[in-house]
mmCIF file of C-alpha atoms and ligand atoms in Angstrom:
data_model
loop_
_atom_site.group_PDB
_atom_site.id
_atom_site.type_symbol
_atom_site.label_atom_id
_atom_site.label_comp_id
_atom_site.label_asym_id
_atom_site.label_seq_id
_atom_site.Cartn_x
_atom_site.Cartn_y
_atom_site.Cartn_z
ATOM 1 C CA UNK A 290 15.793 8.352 -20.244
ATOM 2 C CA UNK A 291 11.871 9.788 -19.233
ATOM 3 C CA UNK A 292 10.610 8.533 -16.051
ATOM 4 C CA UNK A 293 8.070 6.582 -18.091
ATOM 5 C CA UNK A 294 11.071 4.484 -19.735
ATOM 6 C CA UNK A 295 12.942 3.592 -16.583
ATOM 7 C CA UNK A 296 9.366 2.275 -14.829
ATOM 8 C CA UNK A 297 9.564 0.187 -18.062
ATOM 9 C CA UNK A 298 12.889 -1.117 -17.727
ATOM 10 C CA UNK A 299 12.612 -2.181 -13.917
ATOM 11 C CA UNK A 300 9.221 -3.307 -14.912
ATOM 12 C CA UNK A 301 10.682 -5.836 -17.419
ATOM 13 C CA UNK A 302 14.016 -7.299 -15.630
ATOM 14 C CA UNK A 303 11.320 -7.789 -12.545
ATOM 15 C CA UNK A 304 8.943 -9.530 -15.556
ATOM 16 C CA UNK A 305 12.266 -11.499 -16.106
ATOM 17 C CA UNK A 306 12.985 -12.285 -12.715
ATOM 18 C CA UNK A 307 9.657 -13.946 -11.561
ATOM 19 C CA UNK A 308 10.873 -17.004 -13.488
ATOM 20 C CA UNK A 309 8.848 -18.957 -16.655
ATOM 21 C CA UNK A 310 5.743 -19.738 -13.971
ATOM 22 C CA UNK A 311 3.133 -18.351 -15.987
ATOM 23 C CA UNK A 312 1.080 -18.096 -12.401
ATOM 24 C CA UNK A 313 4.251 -16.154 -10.892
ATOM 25 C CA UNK A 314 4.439 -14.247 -13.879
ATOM 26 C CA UNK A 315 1.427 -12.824 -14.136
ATOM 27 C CA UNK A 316 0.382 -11.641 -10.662
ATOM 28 C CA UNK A 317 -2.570 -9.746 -10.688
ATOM 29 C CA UNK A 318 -2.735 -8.474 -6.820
ATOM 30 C CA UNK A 319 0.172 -6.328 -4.994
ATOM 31 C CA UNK A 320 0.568 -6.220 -1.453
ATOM 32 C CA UNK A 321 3.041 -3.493 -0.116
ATOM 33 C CA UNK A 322 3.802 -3.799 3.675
ATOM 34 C CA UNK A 323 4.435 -1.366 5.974
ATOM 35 C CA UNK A 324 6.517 -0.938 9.545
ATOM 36 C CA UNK A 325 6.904 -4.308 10.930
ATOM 37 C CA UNK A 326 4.580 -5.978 8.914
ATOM 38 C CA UNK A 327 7.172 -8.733 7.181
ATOM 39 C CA UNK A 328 5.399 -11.419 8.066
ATOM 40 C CA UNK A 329 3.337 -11.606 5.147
ATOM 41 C CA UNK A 330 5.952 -12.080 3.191
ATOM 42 C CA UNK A 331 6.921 -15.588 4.686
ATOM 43 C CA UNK A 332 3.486 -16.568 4.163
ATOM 44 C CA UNK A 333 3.896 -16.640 0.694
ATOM 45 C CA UNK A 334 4.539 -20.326 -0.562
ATOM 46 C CA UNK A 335 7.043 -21.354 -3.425
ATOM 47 C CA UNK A 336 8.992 -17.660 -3.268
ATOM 48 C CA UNK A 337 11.370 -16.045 -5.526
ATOM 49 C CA UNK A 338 12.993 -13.223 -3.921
ATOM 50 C CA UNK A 339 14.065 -9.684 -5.639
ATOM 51 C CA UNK A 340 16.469 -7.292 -3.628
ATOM 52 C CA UNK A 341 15.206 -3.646 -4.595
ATOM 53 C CA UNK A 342 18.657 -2.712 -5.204
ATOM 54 C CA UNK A 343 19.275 -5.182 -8.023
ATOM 55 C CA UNK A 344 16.252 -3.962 -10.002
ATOM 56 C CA UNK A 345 17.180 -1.146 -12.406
ATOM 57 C CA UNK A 346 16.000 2.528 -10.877
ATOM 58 C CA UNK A 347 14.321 1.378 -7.582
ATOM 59 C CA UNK A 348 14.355 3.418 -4.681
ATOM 60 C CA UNK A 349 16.167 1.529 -1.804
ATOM 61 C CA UNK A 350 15.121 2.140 1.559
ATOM 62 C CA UNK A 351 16.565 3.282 4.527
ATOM 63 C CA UNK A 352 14.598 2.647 7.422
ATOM 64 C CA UNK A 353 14.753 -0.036 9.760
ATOM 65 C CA UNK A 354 12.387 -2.316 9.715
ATOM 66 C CA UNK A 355 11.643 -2.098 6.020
ATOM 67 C CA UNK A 356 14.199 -4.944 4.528
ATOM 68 C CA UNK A 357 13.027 -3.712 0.604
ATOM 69 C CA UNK A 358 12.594 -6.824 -1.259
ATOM 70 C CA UNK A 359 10.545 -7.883 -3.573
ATOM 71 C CA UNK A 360 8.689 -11.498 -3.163
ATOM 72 C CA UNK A 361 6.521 -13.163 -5.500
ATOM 73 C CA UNK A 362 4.780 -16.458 -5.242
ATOM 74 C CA UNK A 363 1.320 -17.728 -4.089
ATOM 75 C CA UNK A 364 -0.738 -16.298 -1.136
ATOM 76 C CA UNK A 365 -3.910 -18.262 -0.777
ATOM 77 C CA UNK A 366 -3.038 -20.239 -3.929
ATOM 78 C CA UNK A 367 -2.825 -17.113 -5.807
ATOM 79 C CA UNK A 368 0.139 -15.490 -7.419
ATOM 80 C CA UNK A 369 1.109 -12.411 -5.562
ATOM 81 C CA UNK A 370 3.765 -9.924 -5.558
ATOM 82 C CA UNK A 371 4.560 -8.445 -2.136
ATOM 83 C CA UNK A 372 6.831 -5.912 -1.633
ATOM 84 C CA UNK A 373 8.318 -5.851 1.865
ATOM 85 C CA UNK A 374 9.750 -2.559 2.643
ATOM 86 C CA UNK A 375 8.840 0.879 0.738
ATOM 87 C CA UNK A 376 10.654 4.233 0.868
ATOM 88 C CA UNK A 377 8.879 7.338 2.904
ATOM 89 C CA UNK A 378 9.171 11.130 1.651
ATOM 90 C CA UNK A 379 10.808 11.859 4.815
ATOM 91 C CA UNK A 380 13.681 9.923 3.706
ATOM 92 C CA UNK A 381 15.013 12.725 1.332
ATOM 93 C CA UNK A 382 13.416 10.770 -1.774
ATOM 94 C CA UNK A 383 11.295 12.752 -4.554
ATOM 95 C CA UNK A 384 7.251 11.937 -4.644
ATOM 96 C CA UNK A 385 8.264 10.532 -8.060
ATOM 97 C CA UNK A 386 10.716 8.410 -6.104
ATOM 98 C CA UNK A 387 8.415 7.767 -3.664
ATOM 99 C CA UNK A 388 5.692 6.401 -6.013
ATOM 100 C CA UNK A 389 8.452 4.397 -8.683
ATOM 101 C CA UNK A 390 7.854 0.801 -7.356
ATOM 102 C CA UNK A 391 3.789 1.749 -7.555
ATOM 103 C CA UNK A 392 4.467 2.865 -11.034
ATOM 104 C CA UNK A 393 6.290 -0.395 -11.815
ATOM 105 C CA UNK A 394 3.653 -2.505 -10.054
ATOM 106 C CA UNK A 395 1.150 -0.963 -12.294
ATOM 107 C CA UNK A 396 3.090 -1.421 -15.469
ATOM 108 C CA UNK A 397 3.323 -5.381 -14.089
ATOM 109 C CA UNK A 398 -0.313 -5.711 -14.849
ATOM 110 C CA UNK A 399 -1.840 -5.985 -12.005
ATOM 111 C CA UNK A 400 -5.254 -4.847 -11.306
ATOM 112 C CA UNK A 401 -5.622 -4.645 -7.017
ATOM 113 C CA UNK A 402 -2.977 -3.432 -4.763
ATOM 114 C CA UNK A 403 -3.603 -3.804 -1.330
ATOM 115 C CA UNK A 404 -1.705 -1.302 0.929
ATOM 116 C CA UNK A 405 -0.587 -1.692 4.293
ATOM 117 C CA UNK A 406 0.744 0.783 7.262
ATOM 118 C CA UNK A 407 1.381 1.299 10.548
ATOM 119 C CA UNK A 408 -0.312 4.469 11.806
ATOM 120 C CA UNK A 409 -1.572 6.436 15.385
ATOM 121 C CA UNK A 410 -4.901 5.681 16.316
ATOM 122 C CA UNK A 411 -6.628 9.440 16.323
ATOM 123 C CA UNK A 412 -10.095 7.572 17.119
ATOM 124 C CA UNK A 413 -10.832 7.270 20.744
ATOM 125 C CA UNK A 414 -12.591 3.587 19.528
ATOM 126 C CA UNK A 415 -9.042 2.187 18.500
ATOM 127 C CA UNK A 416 -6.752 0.307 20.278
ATOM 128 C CA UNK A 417 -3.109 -0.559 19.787
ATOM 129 C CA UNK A 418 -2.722 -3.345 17.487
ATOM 130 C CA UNK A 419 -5.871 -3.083 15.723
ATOM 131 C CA UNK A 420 -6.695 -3.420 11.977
ATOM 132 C CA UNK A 421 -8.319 -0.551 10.475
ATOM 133 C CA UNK A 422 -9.708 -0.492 6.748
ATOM 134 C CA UNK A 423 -9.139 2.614 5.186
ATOM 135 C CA UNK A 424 -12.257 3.840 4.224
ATOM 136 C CA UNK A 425 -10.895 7.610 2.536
ATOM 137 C CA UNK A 426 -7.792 10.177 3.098
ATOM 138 C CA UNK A 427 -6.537 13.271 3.617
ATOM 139 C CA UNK A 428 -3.728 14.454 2.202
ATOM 140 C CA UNK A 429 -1.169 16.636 4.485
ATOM 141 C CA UNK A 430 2.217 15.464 2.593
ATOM 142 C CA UNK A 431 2.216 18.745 1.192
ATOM 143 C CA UNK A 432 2.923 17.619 -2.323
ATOM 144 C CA UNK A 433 0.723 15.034 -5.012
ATOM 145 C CA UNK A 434 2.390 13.184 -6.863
ATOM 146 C CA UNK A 435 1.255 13.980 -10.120
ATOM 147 C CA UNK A 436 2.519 17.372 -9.585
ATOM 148 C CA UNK A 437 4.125 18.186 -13.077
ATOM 149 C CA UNK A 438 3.555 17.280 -16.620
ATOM 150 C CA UNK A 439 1.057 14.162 -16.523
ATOM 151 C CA UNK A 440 1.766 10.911 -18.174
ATOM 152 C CA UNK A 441 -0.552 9.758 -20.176
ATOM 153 C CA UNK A 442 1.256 6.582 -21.599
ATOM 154 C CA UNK A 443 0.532 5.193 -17.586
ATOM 155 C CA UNK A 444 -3.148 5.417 -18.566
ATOM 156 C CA UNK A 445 -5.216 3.710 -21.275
ATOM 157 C CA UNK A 446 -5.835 7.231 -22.395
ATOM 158 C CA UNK A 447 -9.612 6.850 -21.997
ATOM 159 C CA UNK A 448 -10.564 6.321 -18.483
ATOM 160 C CA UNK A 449 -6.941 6.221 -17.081
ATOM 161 C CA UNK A 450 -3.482 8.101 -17.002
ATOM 162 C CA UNK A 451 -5.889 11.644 -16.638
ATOM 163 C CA UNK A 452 -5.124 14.935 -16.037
ATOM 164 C CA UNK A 453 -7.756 15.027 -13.809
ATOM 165 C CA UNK A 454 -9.695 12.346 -12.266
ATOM 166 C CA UNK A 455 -11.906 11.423 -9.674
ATOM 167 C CA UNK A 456 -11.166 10.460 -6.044
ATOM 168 C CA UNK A 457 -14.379 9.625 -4.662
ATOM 169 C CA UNK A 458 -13.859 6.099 -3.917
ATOM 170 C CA UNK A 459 -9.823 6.068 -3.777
ATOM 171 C CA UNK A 460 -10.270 2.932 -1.391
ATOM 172 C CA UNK A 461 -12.527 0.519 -3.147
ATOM 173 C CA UNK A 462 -15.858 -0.303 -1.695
ATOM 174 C CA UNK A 463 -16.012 -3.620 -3.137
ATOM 175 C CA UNK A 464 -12.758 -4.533 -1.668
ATOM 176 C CA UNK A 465 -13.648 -3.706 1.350
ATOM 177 C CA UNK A 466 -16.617 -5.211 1.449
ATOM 178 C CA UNK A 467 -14.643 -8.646 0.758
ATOM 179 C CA UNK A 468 -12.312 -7.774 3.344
ATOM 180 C CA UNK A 469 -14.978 -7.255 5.763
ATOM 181 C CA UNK A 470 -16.154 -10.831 5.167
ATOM 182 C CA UNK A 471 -12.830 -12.089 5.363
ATOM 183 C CA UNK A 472 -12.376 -10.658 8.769
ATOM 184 C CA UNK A 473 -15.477 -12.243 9.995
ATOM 185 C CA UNK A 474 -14.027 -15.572 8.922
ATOM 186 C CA UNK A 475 -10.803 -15.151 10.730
ATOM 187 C CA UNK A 476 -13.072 -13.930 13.687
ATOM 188 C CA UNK A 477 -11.684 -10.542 13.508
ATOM 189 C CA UNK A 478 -13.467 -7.196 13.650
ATOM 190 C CA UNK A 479 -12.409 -4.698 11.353
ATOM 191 C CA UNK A 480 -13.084 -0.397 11.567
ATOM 192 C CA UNK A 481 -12.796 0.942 8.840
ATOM 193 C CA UNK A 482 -11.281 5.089 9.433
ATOM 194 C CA UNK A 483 -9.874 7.815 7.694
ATOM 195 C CA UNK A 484 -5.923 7.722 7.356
ATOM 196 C CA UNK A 485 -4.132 11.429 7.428
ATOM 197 C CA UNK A 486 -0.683 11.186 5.717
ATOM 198 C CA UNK A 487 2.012 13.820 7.147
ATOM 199 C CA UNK A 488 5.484 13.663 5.983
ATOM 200 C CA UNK A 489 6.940 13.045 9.016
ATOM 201 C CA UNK A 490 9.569 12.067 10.041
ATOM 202 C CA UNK A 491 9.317 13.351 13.764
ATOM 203 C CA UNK A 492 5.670 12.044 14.818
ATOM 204 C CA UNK A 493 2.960 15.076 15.884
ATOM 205 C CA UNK A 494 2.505 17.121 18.525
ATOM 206 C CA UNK A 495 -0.870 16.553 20.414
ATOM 207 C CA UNK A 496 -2.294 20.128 18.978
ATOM 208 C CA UNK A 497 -1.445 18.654 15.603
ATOM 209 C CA UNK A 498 -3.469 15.120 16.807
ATOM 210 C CA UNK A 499 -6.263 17.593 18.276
ATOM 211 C CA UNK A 500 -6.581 19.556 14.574
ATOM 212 C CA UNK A 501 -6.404 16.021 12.523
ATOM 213 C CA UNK A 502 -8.776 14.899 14.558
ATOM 214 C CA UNK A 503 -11.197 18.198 13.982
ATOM 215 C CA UNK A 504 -10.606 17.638 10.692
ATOM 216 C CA UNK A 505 -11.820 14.159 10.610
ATOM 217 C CA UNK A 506 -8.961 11.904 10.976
ATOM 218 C CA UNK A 507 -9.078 8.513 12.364
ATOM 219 C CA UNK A 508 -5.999 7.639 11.797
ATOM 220 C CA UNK A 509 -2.074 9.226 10.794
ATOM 221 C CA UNK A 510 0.706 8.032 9.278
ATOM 222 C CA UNK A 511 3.802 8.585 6.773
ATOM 223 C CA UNK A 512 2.955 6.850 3.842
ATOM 224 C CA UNK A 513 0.079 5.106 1.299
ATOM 225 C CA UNK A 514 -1.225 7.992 0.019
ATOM 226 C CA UNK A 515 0.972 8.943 -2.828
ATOM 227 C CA UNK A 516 1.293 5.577 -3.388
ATOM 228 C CA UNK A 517 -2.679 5.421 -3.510
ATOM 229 C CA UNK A 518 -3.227 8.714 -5.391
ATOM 230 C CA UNK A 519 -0.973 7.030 -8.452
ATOM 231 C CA UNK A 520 -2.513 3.728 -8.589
ATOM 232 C CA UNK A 521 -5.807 5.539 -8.625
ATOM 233 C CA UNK A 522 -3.820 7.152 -11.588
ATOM 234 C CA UNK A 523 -3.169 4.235 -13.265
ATOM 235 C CA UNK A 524 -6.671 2.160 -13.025
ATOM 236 C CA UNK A 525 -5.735 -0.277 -9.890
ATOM 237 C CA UNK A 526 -8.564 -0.556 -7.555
ATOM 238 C CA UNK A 527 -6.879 -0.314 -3.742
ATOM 239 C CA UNK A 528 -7.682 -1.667 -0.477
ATOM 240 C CA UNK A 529 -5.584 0.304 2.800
ATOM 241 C CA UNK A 530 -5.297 -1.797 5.617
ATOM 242 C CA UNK A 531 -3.483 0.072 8.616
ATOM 243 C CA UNK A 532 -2.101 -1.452 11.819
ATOM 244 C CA UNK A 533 -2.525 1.100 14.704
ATOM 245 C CA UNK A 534 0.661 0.781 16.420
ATOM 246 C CA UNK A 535 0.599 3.267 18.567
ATOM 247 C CA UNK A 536 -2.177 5.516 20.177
ATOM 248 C CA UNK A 537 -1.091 9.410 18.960
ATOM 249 C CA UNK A 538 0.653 11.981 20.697
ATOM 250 C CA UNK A 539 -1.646 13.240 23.464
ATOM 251 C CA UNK A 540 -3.938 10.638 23.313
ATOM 252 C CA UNK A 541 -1.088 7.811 24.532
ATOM 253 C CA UNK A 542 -0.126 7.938 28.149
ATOM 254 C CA UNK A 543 3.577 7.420 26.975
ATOM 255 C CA UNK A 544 6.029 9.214 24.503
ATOM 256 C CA UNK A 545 6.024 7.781 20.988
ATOM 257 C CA UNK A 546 8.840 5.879 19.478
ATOM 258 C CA UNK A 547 10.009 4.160 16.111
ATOM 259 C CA UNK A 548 10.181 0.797 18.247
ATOM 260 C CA UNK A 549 7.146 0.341 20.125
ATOM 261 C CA UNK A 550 5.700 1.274 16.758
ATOM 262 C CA UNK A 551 7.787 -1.731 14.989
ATOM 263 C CA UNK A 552 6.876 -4.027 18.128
ATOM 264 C CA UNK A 553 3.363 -3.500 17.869
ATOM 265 C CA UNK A 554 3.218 -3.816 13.922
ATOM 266 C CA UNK A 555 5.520 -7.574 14.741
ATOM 267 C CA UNK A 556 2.386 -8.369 17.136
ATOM 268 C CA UNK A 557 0.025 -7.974 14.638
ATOM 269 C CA UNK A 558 1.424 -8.883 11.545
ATOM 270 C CA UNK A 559 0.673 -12.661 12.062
ATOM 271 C CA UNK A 560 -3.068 -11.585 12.270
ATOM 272 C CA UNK A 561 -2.599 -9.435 9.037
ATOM 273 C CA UNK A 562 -1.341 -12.131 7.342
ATOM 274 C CA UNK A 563 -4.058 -14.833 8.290
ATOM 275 C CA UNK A 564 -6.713 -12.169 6.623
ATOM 276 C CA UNK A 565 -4.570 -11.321 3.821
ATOM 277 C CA UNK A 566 -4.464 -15.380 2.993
ATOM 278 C CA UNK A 567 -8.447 -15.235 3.453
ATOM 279 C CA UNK A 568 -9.175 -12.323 1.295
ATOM 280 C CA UNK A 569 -6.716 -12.620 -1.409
ATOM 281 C CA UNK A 570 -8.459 -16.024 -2.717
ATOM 282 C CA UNK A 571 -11.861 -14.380 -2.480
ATOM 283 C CA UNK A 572 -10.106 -10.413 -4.728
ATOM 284 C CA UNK A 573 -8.605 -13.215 -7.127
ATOM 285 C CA UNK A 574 -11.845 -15.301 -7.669
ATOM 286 C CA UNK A 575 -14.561 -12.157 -7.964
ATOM 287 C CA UNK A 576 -11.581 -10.213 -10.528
ATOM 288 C CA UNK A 577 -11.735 -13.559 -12.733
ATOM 289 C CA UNK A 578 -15.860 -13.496 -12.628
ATOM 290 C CA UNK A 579 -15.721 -9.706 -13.380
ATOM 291 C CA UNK A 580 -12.601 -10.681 -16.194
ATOM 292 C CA UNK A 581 -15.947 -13.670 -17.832
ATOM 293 C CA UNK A 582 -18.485 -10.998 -17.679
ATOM 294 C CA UNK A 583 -16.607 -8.419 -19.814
ATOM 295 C CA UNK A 584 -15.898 -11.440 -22.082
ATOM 296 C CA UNK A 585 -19.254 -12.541 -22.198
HETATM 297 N N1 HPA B 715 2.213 9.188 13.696
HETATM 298 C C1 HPA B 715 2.648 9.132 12.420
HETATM 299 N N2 HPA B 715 3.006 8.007 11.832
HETATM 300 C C2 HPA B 715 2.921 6.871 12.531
HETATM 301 C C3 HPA B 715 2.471 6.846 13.856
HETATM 302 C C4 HPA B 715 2.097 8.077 14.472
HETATM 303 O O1 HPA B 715 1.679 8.144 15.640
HETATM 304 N N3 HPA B 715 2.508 5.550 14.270
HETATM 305 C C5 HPA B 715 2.954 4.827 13.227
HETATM 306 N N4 HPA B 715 3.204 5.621 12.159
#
């Protein structure tokens, strides 16, 4: 079985498992969350839940803190699926691993994915527990994901599913734009930074922190950007939102560790998911005016 046909397969019992809701079964917006950041989840209204390991191929992941589920139901009124938990590189899993549930999303339909993570602030501006748009990457994983033979059939073949494509705007400006408004609305003020993605899993040293930052950094983490790089693949448009947990090495007064990172992400996650009810309406509503003007 190609990779292409077991993205299918999970894609389809997961198309099967969202119930005969038309609303549930059609999401059009994916949320991933990141370290600590579960509390989205429960903010979803009328839920079904989906256990990564009953859904045919899916990675499974091992970190703590991540309980890898899959939830669908409303946010904001709007049919969502949210997956709570996502597997890292740095776990031992493949970048094709790494980017399966992406792929799967994507074969779902959906058209927005909005990507969350807990990361160090590099940025002397940030503060711990902070929400940072991403506004660009860099890639340090030492791998893309579309290393290898490229799959077209994950593309519409035209625009999509390329060889080579462009990665000028990976975030979207639109979407952050709407963001930005949402924030204003919740009273929050939102940076917007450049997220580094390393594989991890020990966290940097400060000369590492001192050349990220030299190289333009604002941010570093383990994750989102293969995930990023292949919905960019496949057509989604993608918003980053990134909790700084933690200040990074050198720059924090005290050593790093995995919990203060998942206690500061638990802090902040109720303020993630007020936004994320905000926005969500407001991606929803300008995807179905953008849906009447092609029609039009
Ligand atoms: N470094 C890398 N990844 C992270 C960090 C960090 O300081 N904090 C949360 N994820």
């Amino acid at each position: 079985m190609t990779y292409f046909d077991q993205v299918n397969e999970a894609a389809e019992f997961l198309r099967g498992q969202l119930g005969g809701e038309q609303g549930r079964r059609a999401p059009r917006i994916g949320i991933v969350l990141g370290s600590g950041l579960g509390a989205v989840a429960e903010a979803v209204t009328d839920p079904v839940f989906v256990p990564y390991g009953t859904i045919p191929h899916f990675p499974q992941s091992t970190v703590e803190g991540h309980s890898g589920r899959i939830v669908a139901g409303l946010l904001g009124g709007v049919p969502v699926i949210v997956m709570q938990g996502r597997v890292h590189y740095y776990e031992g899993y493949t970048p094709a691993q790494v980017t399966f549930p992406m792929r799967v999303l994507g074969r779902l339909g959906l058209e927005t994915v909005i990507l969350t993570n807990a990361s160090g602030g590099i940025n002397s501006n940030y503060h711990v527990g902070q929400l940072v748009l991403l506004s660009d990457h860099i890639n340090l994983l030492g791998f893309n994901p579309l290393n290898g033979p490229n799959e077209a059939r994950f593309g519409d073949g035209k625009k999509t599913g390329l060889r080579f494509f462009d990665m000028t705007e990976a975030y979207s400006v639109e979407l952050r734009t709407l963001a930005q408004s949402a924030a204003r609305e919740e009273g929050q003020a939102l940076h917007e930074g450049v997220y580094l993605a390393t594989s991890g899993p020990s966290f940097e040293t400060p000369a590492e922190i001192r050349a990220f930052r030299a190289l333009g950094a604002d941010l570093v983490g383990m994750s989102t950007v293969p995930e990023t790089i292949v919905a960019r693949h496949m057509g989604l448009r993608v918003l980053g939102i990134s909790c700084v947990t933690n200040l990074a090495a050198g720059i924090s007064a005290t050593h790093l560790s995995h919990e203060e990172v998942f206690e500061a992400g638990s802090r902040v996650q109720h303020q993630l998911a007020g936004l994320l009810q905000r926005l969500v309406p407001t991606i929803s509503a300008q995807q179905a005016r953008k849906q009447a003007g092609q029609q039009a």
